[in-house]
Coordinates of C-alpha atoms and ligand atoms in Angstrom, one line a residue:
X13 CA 0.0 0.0 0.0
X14 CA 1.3 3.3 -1.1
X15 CA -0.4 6.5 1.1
X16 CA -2.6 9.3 -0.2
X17 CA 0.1 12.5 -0.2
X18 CA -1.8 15.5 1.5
X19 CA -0.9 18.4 -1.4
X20 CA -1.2 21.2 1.2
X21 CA 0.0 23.6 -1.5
X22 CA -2.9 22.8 -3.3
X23 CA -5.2 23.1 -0.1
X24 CA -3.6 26.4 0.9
X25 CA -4.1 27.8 -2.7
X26 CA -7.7 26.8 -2.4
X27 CA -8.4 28.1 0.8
X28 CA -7.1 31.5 0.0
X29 CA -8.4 32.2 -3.0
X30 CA -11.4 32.1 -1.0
X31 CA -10.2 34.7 1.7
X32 CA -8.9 36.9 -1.4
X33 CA -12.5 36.6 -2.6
X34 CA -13.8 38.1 0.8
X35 CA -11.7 40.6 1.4
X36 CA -12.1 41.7 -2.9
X37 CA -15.7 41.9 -2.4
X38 CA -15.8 44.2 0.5
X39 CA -18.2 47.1 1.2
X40 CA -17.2 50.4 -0.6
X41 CA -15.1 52.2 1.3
X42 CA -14.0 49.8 3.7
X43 CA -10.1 49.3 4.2
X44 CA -8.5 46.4 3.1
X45 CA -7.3 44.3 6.7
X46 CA -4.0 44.7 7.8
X47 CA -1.1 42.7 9.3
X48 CA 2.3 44.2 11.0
X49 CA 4.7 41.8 10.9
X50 CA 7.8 42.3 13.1
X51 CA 11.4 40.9 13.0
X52 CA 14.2 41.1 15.3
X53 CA 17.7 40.4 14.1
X54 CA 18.7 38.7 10.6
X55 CA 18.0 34.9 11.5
X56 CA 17.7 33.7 7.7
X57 CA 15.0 31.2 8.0
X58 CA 12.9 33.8 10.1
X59 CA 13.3 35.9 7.2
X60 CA 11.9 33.4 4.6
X61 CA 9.2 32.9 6.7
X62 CA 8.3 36.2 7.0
X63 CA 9.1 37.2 2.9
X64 CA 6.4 34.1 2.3
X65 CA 3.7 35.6 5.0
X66 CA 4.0 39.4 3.0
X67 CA 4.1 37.1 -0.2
X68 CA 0.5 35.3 0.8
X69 CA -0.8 38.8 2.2
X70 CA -0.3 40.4 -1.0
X71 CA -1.6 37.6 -2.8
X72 CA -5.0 37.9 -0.3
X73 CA -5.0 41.5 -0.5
X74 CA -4.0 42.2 2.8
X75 CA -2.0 45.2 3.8
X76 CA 1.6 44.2 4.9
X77 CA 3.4 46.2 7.4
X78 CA 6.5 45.3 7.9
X79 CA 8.9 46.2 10.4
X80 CA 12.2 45.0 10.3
X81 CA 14.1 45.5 13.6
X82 CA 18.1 45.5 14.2
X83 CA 19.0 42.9 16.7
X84 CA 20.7 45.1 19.1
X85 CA 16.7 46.2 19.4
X86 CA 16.1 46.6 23.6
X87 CA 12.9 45.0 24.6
X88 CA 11.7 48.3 25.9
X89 CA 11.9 49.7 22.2
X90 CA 10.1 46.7 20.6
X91 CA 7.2 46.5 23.4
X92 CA 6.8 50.6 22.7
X93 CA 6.3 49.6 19.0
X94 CA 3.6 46.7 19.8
X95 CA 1.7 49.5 22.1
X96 CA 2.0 51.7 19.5
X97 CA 0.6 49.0 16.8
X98 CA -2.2 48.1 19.6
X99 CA -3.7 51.5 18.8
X100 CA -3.1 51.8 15.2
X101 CA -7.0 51.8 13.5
X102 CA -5.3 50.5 9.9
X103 CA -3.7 47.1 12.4
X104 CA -5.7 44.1 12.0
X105 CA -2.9 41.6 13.5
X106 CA -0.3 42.1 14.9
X107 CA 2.8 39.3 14.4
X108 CA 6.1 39.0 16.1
X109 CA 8.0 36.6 14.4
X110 CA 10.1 34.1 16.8
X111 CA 12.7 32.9 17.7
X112 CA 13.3 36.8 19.2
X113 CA 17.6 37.5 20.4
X114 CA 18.3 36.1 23.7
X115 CA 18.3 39.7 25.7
X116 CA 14.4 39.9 25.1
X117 CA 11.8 38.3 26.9
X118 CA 9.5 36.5 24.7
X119 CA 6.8 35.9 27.0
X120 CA 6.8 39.4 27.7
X121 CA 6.4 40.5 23.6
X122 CA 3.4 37.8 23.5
X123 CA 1.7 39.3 26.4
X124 CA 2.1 42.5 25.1
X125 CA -0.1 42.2 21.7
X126 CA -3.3 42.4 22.3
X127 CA -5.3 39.3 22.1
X128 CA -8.1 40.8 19.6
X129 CA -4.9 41.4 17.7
X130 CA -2.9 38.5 18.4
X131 CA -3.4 36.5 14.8
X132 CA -0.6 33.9 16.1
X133 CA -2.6 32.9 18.5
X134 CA 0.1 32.7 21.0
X135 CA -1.7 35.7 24.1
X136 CA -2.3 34.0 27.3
X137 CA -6.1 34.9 26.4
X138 CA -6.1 33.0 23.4
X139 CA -4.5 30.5 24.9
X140 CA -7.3 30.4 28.0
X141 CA -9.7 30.2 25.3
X142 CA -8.5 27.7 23.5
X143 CA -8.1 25.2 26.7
X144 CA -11.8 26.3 27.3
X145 CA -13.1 25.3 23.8
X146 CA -14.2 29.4 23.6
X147 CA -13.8 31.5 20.1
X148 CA -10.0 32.2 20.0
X149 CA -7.5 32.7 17.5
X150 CA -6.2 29.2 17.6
X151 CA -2.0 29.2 16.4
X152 CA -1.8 29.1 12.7
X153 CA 0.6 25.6 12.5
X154 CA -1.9 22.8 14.6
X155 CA -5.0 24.8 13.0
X156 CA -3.7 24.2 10.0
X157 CA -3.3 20.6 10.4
X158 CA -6.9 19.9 11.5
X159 CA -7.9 22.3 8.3
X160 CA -5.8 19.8 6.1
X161 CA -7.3 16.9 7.7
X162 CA -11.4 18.2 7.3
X163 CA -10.5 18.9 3.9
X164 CA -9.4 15.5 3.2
X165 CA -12.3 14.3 4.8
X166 CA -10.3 12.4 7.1
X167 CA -12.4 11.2 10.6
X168 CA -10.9 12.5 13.9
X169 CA -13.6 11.9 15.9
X170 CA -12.7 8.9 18.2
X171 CA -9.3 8.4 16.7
X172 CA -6.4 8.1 18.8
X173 CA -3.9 11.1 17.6
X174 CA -0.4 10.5 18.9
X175 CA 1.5 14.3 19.0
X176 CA 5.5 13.7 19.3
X177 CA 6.7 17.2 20.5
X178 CA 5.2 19.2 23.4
X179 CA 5.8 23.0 22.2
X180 CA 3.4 25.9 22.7
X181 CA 3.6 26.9 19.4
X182 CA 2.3 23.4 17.8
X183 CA 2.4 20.3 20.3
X184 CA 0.3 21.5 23.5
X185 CA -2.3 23.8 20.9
X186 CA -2.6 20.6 19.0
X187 CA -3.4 18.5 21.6
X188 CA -6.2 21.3 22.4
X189 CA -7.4 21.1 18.8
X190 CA -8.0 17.6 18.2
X191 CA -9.6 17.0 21.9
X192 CA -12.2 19.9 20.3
X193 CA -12.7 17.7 17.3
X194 CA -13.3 14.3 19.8
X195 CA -10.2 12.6 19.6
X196 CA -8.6 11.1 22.1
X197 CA -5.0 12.5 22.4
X198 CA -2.0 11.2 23.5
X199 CA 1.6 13.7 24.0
X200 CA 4.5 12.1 23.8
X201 CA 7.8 14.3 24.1
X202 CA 11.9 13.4 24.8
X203 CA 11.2 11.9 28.1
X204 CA 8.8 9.7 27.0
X205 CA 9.2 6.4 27.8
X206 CA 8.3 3.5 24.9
X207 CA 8.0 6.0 22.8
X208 CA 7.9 3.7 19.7
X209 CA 5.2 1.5 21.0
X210 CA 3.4 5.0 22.2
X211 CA 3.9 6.2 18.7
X212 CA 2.4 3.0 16.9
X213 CA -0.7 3.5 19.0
X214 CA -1.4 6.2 16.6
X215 CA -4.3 6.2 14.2
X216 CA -3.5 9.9 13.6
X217 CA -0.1 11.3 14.1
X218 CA 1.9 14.1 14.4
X219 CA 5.2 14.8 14.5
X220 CA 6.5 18.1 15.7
X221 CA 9.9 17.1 17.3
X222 CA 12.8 19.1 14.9
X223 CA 14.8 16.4 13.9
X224 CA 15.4 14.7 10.4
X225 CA 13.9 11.8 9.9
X226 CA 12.8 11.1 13.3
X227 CA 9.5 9.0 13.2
X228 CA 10.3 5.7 11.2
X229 CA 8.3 3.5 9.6
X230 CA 8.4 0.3 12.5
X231 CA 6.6 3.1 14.7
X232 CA 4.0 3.5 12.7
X233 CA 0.2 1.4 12.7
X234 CA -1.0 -0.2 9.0
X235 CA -2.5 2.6 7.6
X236 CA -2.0 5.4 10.2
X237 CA -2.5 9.0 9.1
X238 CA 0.5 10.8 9.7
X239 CA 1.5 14.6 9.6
X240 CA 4.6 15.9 9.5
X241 CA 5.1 19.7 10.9
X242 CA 8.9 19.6 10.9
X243 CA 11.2 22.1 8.9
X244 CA 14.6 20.7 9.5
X245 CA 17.8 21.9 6.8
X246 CA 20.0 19.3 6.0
X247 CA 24.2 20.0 5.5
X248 CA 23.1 19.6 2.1
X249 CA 20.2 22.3 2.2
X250 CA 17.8 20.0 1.4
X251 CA 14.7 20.6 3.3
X252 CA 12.8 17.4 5.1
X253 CA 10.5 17.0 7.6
X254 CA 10.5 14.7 11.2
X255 CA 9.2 11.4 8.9
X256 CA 11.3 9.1 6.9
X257 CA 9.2 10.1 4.4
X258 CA 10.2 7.1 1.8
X259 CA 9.5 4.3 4.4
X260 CA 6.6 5.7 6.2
X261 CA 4.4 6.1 2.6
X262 CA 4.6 2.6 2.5
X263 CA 2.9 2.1 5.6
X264 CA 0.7 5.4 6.0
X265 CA -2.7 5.6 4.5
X266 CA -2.2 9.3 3.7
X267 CA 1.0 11.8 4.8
X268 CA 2.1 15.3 4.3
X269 CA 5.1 15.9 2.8
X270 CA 7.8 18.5 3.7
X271 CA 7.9 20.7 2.0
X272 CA 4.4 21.3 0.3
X273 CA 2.7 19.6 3.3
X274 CA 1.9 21.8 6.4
X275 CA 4.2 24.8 6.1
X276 CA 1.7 26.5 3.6
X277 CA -1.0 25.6 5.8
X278 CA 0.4 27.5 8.5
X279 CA 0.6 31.1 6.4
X280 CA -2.7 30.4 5.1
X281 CA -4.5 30.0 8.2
X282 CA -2.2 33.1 9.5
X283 CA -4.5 34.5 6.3
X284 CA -7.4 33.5 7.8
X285 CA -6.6 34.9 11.1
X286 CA -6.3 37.9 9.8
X287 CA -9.6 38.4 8.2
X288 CA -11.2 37.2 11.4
X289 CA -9.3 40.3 13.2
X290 CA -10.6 42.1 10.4
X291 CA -14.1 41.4 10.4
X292 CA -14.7 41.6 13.9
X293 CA -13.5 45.9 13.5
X294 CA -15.0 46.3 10.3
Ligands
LIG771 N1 8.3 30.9 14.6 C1 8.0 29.7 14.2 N2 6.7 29.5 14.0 C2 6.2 30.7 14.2 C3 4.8 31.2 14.1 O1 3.9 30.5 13.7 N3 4.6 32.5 14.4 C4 5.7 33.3 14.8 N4 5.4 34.6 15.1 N5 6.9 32.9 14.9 C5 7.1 31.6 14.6

């Protein structure tokens, strides 16, 4: 058996033509939303990631601010410029790409966004709201997963997902996300003991641990979903994901691949987000 390859390029392109439809058919005179995106310091992959979310917000029609930061930045000087952005009528979202330079408190950046603003979904209100199953902006990487999944009609209710990786960013808002959708969820993480037989409990599973090649296929059940959320540049530049991508198709019943897998997913629920912010000023 050979698994079903989850195009999330093709997904993503789908799903925002259908935000760039929204936001084209707007009332007269209504601004077009607007994200400021803010980065810190020249970490190159940061700065792909943020060149692709302009690229997408441009493609959406979504005004772009961008604000590119030096990395001798002081924390005091970037929280001014998130206040500042907090009251600025043309902001929609407001995003703060990470990792941020060691001398700055992350936590402290998140917290200062406001959470009607916060598309990333990372606020502690968001964040309280997603653990309570309340409207939220839910963080743009394990939303997009779920999205990916409904769209391939795949069932989650009553499926046992396995999540390798325990981050805020994906692993613990993932685990939120597919309780909501009725699965029964399972969090494995580096201390994990068994992990392999943990893993090959999975009928769903994601990997979000940051290391090449990481989930083989002997961990994985006969026909397992299994989605891969890892970015991870090889000495050669090569880009691949957590899975042994080769050896788990074989087993799988459908996989994302890295890249054109989840990454796109990710900016176009950021997309999404955004409109959300959007509509609830407009
Ligand atoms: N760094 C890695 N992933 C993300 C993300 O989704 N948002 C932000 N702001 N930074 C990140």
């Amino acid at each position: 058996m050979f698994a079903k390859i989850i195009d999330g390029k093709k997904i993503s392109e789908e799903l925002r033509l259908e935000t760039a439809k929204k936001i084209k058919n707007r009332k007269e005179g209504l601004r077009a939303p607007g994200l400021a995106v803010i980065i810190v310091g020249d970490n190159p992959a940061s700065r792909i990631y943020v060149n692709n979310k302009k690229k997408a917000c441009e493609a959406c029609g979504i005004t772009s601010y961008e604000y590119a930061l030096s990395e001798s930045t002081t924390e005091q000087e970037l929280l001014s410029l998130i206040n500042e952005l907090n009251n600025n009528t043309e902001v929609d979202g407001i995003l703060c790409q990470l990792p941020l330079p060691c001398h700055i408190d992350e936590n402290k950046v998140i917290d200062a966004i406001s959470p009607e603003k916060d598309v990333d979904g990372f606020s502690p209100v968001n964040t309280g709201n997603l653990l309570a199953g309340k409207p939220c902006f839910a963080p743009c990487t394990p939303a997009g997963v779920v999205e990916m999944l409904k769209h391939e009609s795949i069932e989650i209710s009553g499926k046992h997902c396995v999540i390798v990786g325990r981050s805020n960013i994906v692993g613990k808002p993932a685990a939120l996300l597919m309780l909501q959708e009725n699965a029964t969820v399972t969090v494995c993480h580096s201390r994990t003991k068994n992990l392999k037989d943990m893993v090959k409990q999975g009928d769903i599973v994601i990997a979000a641990i940051g290391k090449a090649n990481f989930i083989t296929a002997d961990m994985i059940k006969e026909g397992a979903v299994v989605v891969d959320v890892g970015i991870n540049r090889l000495e050669s530049g090569k880009v691949t994901g957590d899975v042994d991508f080769e050896e788990v198709s074989k087993i799988a019943s459908a996989i994302t691949p890295v890249p054109g897998g989840v990454g796109p997913m990710t900016i176009t629920m950021l997309m999404q987000n955004t409109l959300s912010a959007w509509e609830r000023f407009s």
